[in-house]
Amino acid sequence: METRNRLDVMSEAECWARIEQHEIGRLAVSVMHRPDVFPVNYRVDGRALVVKTAPGLKLAAAALGRGVAFEVDDFDRSSRTGWSVVIHGRATEIEELDELLAAEDLGVEPWAGGPKGRYLRITPTSVSGRIL
């Protein structure tokens, strides 16, 4: 008989502990009723996330003040285990000089090439996670 692992809910503290250990997640935005998902590098700043980006849909979604979702996960194929954290919240562009300097100090390093001099702050309204 095949055994299946049980899917458990993580506490918010456990969710933050896991996402603080990673640097790549997926940002989901919706612009003009069209959803898009972007892999992005990020850093945790207190209980918010900071993403360094270039002008485009991510910034447009932030300017519109709509909600976003952010997902980070990890898995092990051989053991068929893993976890996923989903953050729902608002994205805003960081524009104040002191906040820009603080964002720069976080050391977000995008893997994708090209100039990326703009920052988004994702402030959560909910944080949830599951582990298998």
PDB file of C-alpha atoms in Angstrom:
ATOM      1  CA  MET A   1       0.000   0.000   0.000  1.00  0.00           C
ATOM      2  CA  GLU A   2       1.331   3.448  -0.953  1.00  0.00           C
ATOM      3  CA  THR A   3       1.854   5.881   1.929  1.00  0.00           C
ATOM      4  CA  ARG A   4       1.185   9.552   1.405  1.00  0.00           C
ATOM      5  CA  ASN A   5       2.647  12.363   3.403  1.00  0.00           C
ATOM      6  CA  ARG A   6       0.225  14.638   5.215  1.00  0.00           C
ATOM      7  CA  LEU A   7      -0.151  18.292   4.231  1.00  0.00           C
ATOM      8  CA  ASP A   8       0.151  20.468   7.367  1.00  0.00           C
ATOM      9  CA  VAL A   9      -0.429  24.172   7.912  1.00  0.00           C
ATOM     10  CA  MET A  10       2.579  26.204   9.079  1.00  0.00           C
ATOM     11  CA  SER A  11       2.398  28.976  11.651  1.00  0.00           C
ATOM     12  CA  GLU A  12       3.070  32.519  10.458  1.00  0.00           C
ATOM     13  CA  ALA A  13       6.370  32.508  12.382  1.00  0.00           C
ATOM     14  CA  GLU A  14       7.450  29.325  10.592  1.00  0.00           C
ATOM     15  CA  CYS A  15       6.462  30.856   7.240  1.00  0.00           C
ATOM     16  CA  TRP A  16       8.689  33.904   7.885  1.00  0.00           C
ATOM     17  CA  ALA A  17      11.568  31.700   9.063  1.00  0.00           C
ATOM     18  CA  ARG A  18      11.454  29.783   5.782  1.00  0.00           C
ATOM     19  CA  ILE A  19      11.158  32.752   3.434  1.00  0.00           C
ATOM     20  CA  GLU A  20      13.992  34.559   5.240  1.00  0.00           C
ATOM     21  CA  GLN A  21      16.277  31.701   4.160  1.00  0.00           C
ATOM     22  CA  HIS A  22      15.505  32.104   0.463  1.00  0.00           C
ATOM     23  CA  GLU A  23      15.939  34.837  -2.133  1.00  0.00           C
ATOM     24  CA  ILE A  24      13.777  33.844  -5.112  1.00  0.00           C
ATOM     25  CA  GLY A  25       9.999  33.853  -5.212  1.00  0.00           C
ATOM     26  CA  ARG A  26       7.136  34.459  -7.606  1.00  0.00           C
ATOM     27  CA  LEU A  27       5.228  37.721  -7.697  1.00  0.00           C
ATOM     28  CA  ALA A  28       1.668  37.527  -9.043  1.00  0.00           C
ATOM     29  CA  VAL A  29       0.054  40.766 -10.226  1.00  0.00           C
ATOM     30  CA  SER A  30      -3.003  41.697 -12.235  1.00  0.00           C
ATOM     31  CA  VAL A  31      -3.084  44.605 -14.664  1.00  0.00           C
ATOM     32  CA  MET A  32      -6.217  45.339 -16.685  1.00  0.00           C
ATOM     33  CA  HIS A  33      -7.781  42.045 -15.566  1.00  0.00           C
ATOM     34  CA  ARG A  34      -4.824  40.036 -16.827  1.00  0.00           C
ATOM     35  CA  PRO A  35      -2.867  38.023 -14.265  1.00  0.00           C
ATOM     36  CA  ASP A  36       0.886  37.569 -14.623  1.00  0.00           C
ATOM     37  CA  VAL A  37       3.501  35.797 -12.509  1.00  0.00           C
ATOM     38  CA  PHE A  38       7.144  36.856 -12.356  1.00  0.00           C
ATOM     39  CA  PRO A  39      10.106  35.100 -10.755  1.00  0.00           C
ATOM     40  CA  VAL A  40      11.906  37.746  -8.695  1.00  0.00           C
ATOM     41  CA  ASN A  41      14.738  38.071  -6.220  1.00  0.00           C
ATOM     42  CA  TYR A  42      13.707  39.506  -2.865  1.00  0.00           C
ATOM     43  CA  ARG A  43      14.819  40.224   0.688  1.00  0.00           C
ATOM     44  CA  VAL A  44      12.806  40.256   3.885  1.00  0.00           C
ATOM     45  CA  ASP A  45      12.664  43.650   5.587  1.00  0.00           C
ATOM     46  CA  GLY A  46      10.962  43.347   8.959  1.00  0.00           C
ATOM     47  CA  ARG A  47       7.611  41.827   8.090  1.00  0.00           C
ATOM     48  CA  ALA A  48       7.623  42.999   4.466  1.00  0.00           C
ATOM     49  CA  LEU A  49       9.370  41.932   1.264  1.00  0.00           C
ATOM     50  CA  VAL A  50      11.487  44.135  -0.976  1.00  0.00           C
ATOM     51  CA  VAL A  51      11.954  43.424  -4.687  1.00  0.00           C
ATOM     52  CA  LYS A  52      14.380  45.269  -6.985  1.00  0.00           C
ATOM     53  CA  THR A  53      12.962  45.660 -10.484  1.00  0.00           C
ATOM     54  CA  ALA A  54      12.749  47.697 -13.670  1.00  0.00           C
ATOM     55  CA  PRO A  55       9.749  49.593 -15.061  1.00  0.00           C
ATOM     56  CA  GLY A  56       7.029  47.259 -16.341  1.00  0.00           C
ATOM     57  CA  LEU A  57       3.996  45.330 -15.192  1.00  0.00           C
ATOM     58  CA  LYS A  58       5.263  44.844 -11.644  1.00  0.00           C
ATOM     59  CA  LEU A  59       5.578  48.591 -11.158  1.00  0.00           C
ATOM     60  CA  ALA A  60       2.308  49.231 -12.967  1.00  0.00           C
ATOM     61  CA  ALA A  61       0.529  46.877 -10.565  1.00  0.00           C
ATOM     62  CA  ALA A  62       2.085  48.715  -7.618  1.00  0.00           C
ATOM     63  CA  ALA A  63       1.076  52.108  -9.016  1.00  0.00           C
ATOM     64  CA  LEU A  64      -2.512  50.898  -9.365  1.00  0.00           C
ATOM     65  CA  GLY A  65      -2.513  49.936  -5.698  1.00  0.00           C
ATOM     66  CA  ARG A  66      -4.060  46.544  -6.378  1.00  0.00           C
ATOM     67  CA  GLY A  67      -3.412  43.470  -4.307  1.00  0.00           C
ATOM     68  CA  VAL A  68      -0.588  41.095  -5.158  1.00  0.00           C
ATOM     69  CA  ALA A  69       0.368  37.566  -4.194  1.00  0.00           C
ATOM     70  CA  PHE A  70       3.885  36.339  -3.524  1.00  0.00           C
ATOM     71  CA  GLU A  71       4.907  32.693  -3.294  1.00  0.00           C
ATOM     72  CA  VAL A  72       8.108  31.018  -2.117  1.00  0.00           C
ATOM     73  CA  ASP A  73       8.597  27.260  -2.005  1.00  0.00           C
ATOM     74  CA  ASP A  74      11.116  24.471  -1.812  1.00  0.00           C
ATOM     75  CA  PHE A  75      10.858  20.735  -2.385  1.00  0.00           C
ATOM     76  CA  ASP A  76      12.792  17.476  -2.446  1.00  0.00           C
ATOM     77  CA  ARG A  77      11.795  15.239  -5.340  1.00  0.00           C
ATOM     78  CA  SER A  78      13.337  12.098  -3.895  1.00  0.00           C
ATOM     79  CA  SER A  79      11.410  12.271  -0.614  1.00  0.00           C
ATOM     80  CA  ARG A  80       8.346  13.926  -2.174  1.00  0.00           C
ATOM     81  CA  THR A  81       8.343  16.569   0.535  1.00  0.00           C
ATOM     82  CA  GLY A  82       8.232  20.325   0.349  1.00  0.00           C
ATOM     83  CA  TRP A  83       6.680  23.515   1.565  1.00  0.00           C
ATOM     84  CA  SER A  84       5.036  26.623   0.172  1.00  0.00           C
ATOM     85  CA  VAL A  85       4.403  30.066   1.658  1.00  0.00           C
ATOM     86  CA  VAL A  86       1.912  32.472   0.079  1.00  0.00           C
ATOM     87  CA  ILE A  87       1.731  36.135   1.007  1.00  0.00           C
ATOM     88  CA  HIS A  88      -1.204  38.303  -0.031  1.00  0.00           C
ATOM     89  CA  GLY A  89      -0.803  42.033   0.302  1.00  0.00           C
ATOM     90  CA  ARG A  90      -0.170  45.351  -1.354  1.00  0.00           C
ATOM     91  CA  ALA A  91       2.826  46.387  -3.414  1.00  0.00           C
ATOM     92  CA  THR A  92       3.999  49.963  -3.379  1.00  0.00           C
ATOM     93  CA  GLU A  93       6.949  51.561  -5.076  1.00  0.00           C
ATOM     94  CA  ILE A  94       9.609  52.787  -2.674  1.00  0.00           C
ATOM     95  CA  GLU A  95      10.264  56.440  -3.514  1.00  0.00           C
ATOM     96  CA  GLU A  96      11.391  58.265  -0.364  1.00  0.00           C
ATOM     97  CA  LEU A  97      15.162  58.765  -0.230  1.00  0.00           C
ATOM     98  CA  ASP A  98      15.658  57.248   3.232  1.00  0.00           C
ATOM     99  CA  GLU A  99      13.569  54.207   2.271  1.00  0.00           C
ATOM    100  CA  LEU A 100      15.463  53.842  -1.036  1.00  0.00           C
ATOM    101  CA  LEU A 101      18.789  53.872   0.827  1.00  0.00           C
ATOM    102  CA  ALA A 102      17.494  51.274   3.297  1.00  0.00           C
ATOM    103  CA  ALA A 103      16.250  49.107   0.398  1.00  0.00           C
ATOM    104  CA  GLU A 104      19.646  49.364  -1.303  1.00  0.00           C
ATOM    105  CA  ASP A 105      21.312  48.225   1.937  1.00  0.00           C
ATOM    106  CA  LEU A 106      19.263  45.005   1.871  1.00  0.00           C
ATOM    107  CA  GLY A 107      21.401  43.760  -1.018  1.00  0.00           C
ATOM    108  CA  VAL A 108      18.688  42.482  -3.339  1.00  0.00           C
ATOM    109  CA  GLU A 109      20.595  41.147  -6.351  1.00  0.00           C
ATOM    110  CA  PRO A 110      18.394  40.332  -9.366  1.00  0.00           C
ATOM    111  CA  TRP A 111      19.647  37.367 -11.368  1.00  0.00           C
ATOM    112  CA  ALA A 112      18.107  38.711 -14.577  1.00  0.00           C
ATOM    113  CA  GLY A 113      20.287  41.164 -16.462  1.00  0.00           C
ATOM    114  CA  GLY A 114      19.488  44.736 -17.349  1.00  0.00           C
ATOM    115  CA  PRO A 115      19.181  47.907 -15.317  1.00  0.00           C
ATOM    116  CA  LYS A 116      16.965  47.505 -12.275  1.00  0.00           C
ATOM    117  CA  GLY A 117      16.912  50.585 -10.122  1.00  0.00           C
ATOM    118  CA  ARG A 118      13.369  50.586  -8.765  1.00  0.00           C
ATOM    119  CA  TYR A 119      12.102  48.929  -5.593  1.00  0.00           C
ATOM    120  CA  LEU A 120       8.765  47.461  -4.597  1.00  0.00           C
ATOM    121  CA  ARG A 121       7.723  46.847  -1.002  1.00  0.00           C
ATOM    122  CA  ILE A 122       5.177  44.098  -0.484  1.00  0.00           C
ATOM    123  CA  THR A 123       3.283  44.626   2.756  1.00  0.00           C
ATOM    124  CA  PRO A 124       1.351  41.492   3.754  1.00  0.00           C
ATOM    125  CA  THR A 125      -2.304  41.379   4.668  1.00  0.00           C
ATOM    126  CA  SER A 126      -2.057  37.591   5.128  1.00  0.00           C
ATOM    127  CA  VAL A 127       0.710  35.004   5.343  1.00  0.00           C
ATOM    128  CA  SER A 128      -0.012  31.289   5.027  1.00  0.00           C
ATOM    129  CA  GLY A 129       2.024  28.193   4.437  1.00  0.00           C
ATOM    130  CA  ARG A 130       1.797  24.470   4.020  1.00  0.00           C
ATOM    131  CA  ILE A 131       4.358  21.742   4.466  1.00  0.00           C
ATOM    132  CA  LEU A 132       4.292  18.203   3.141  1.00  0.00           C
TER     133      LEU A 132
END
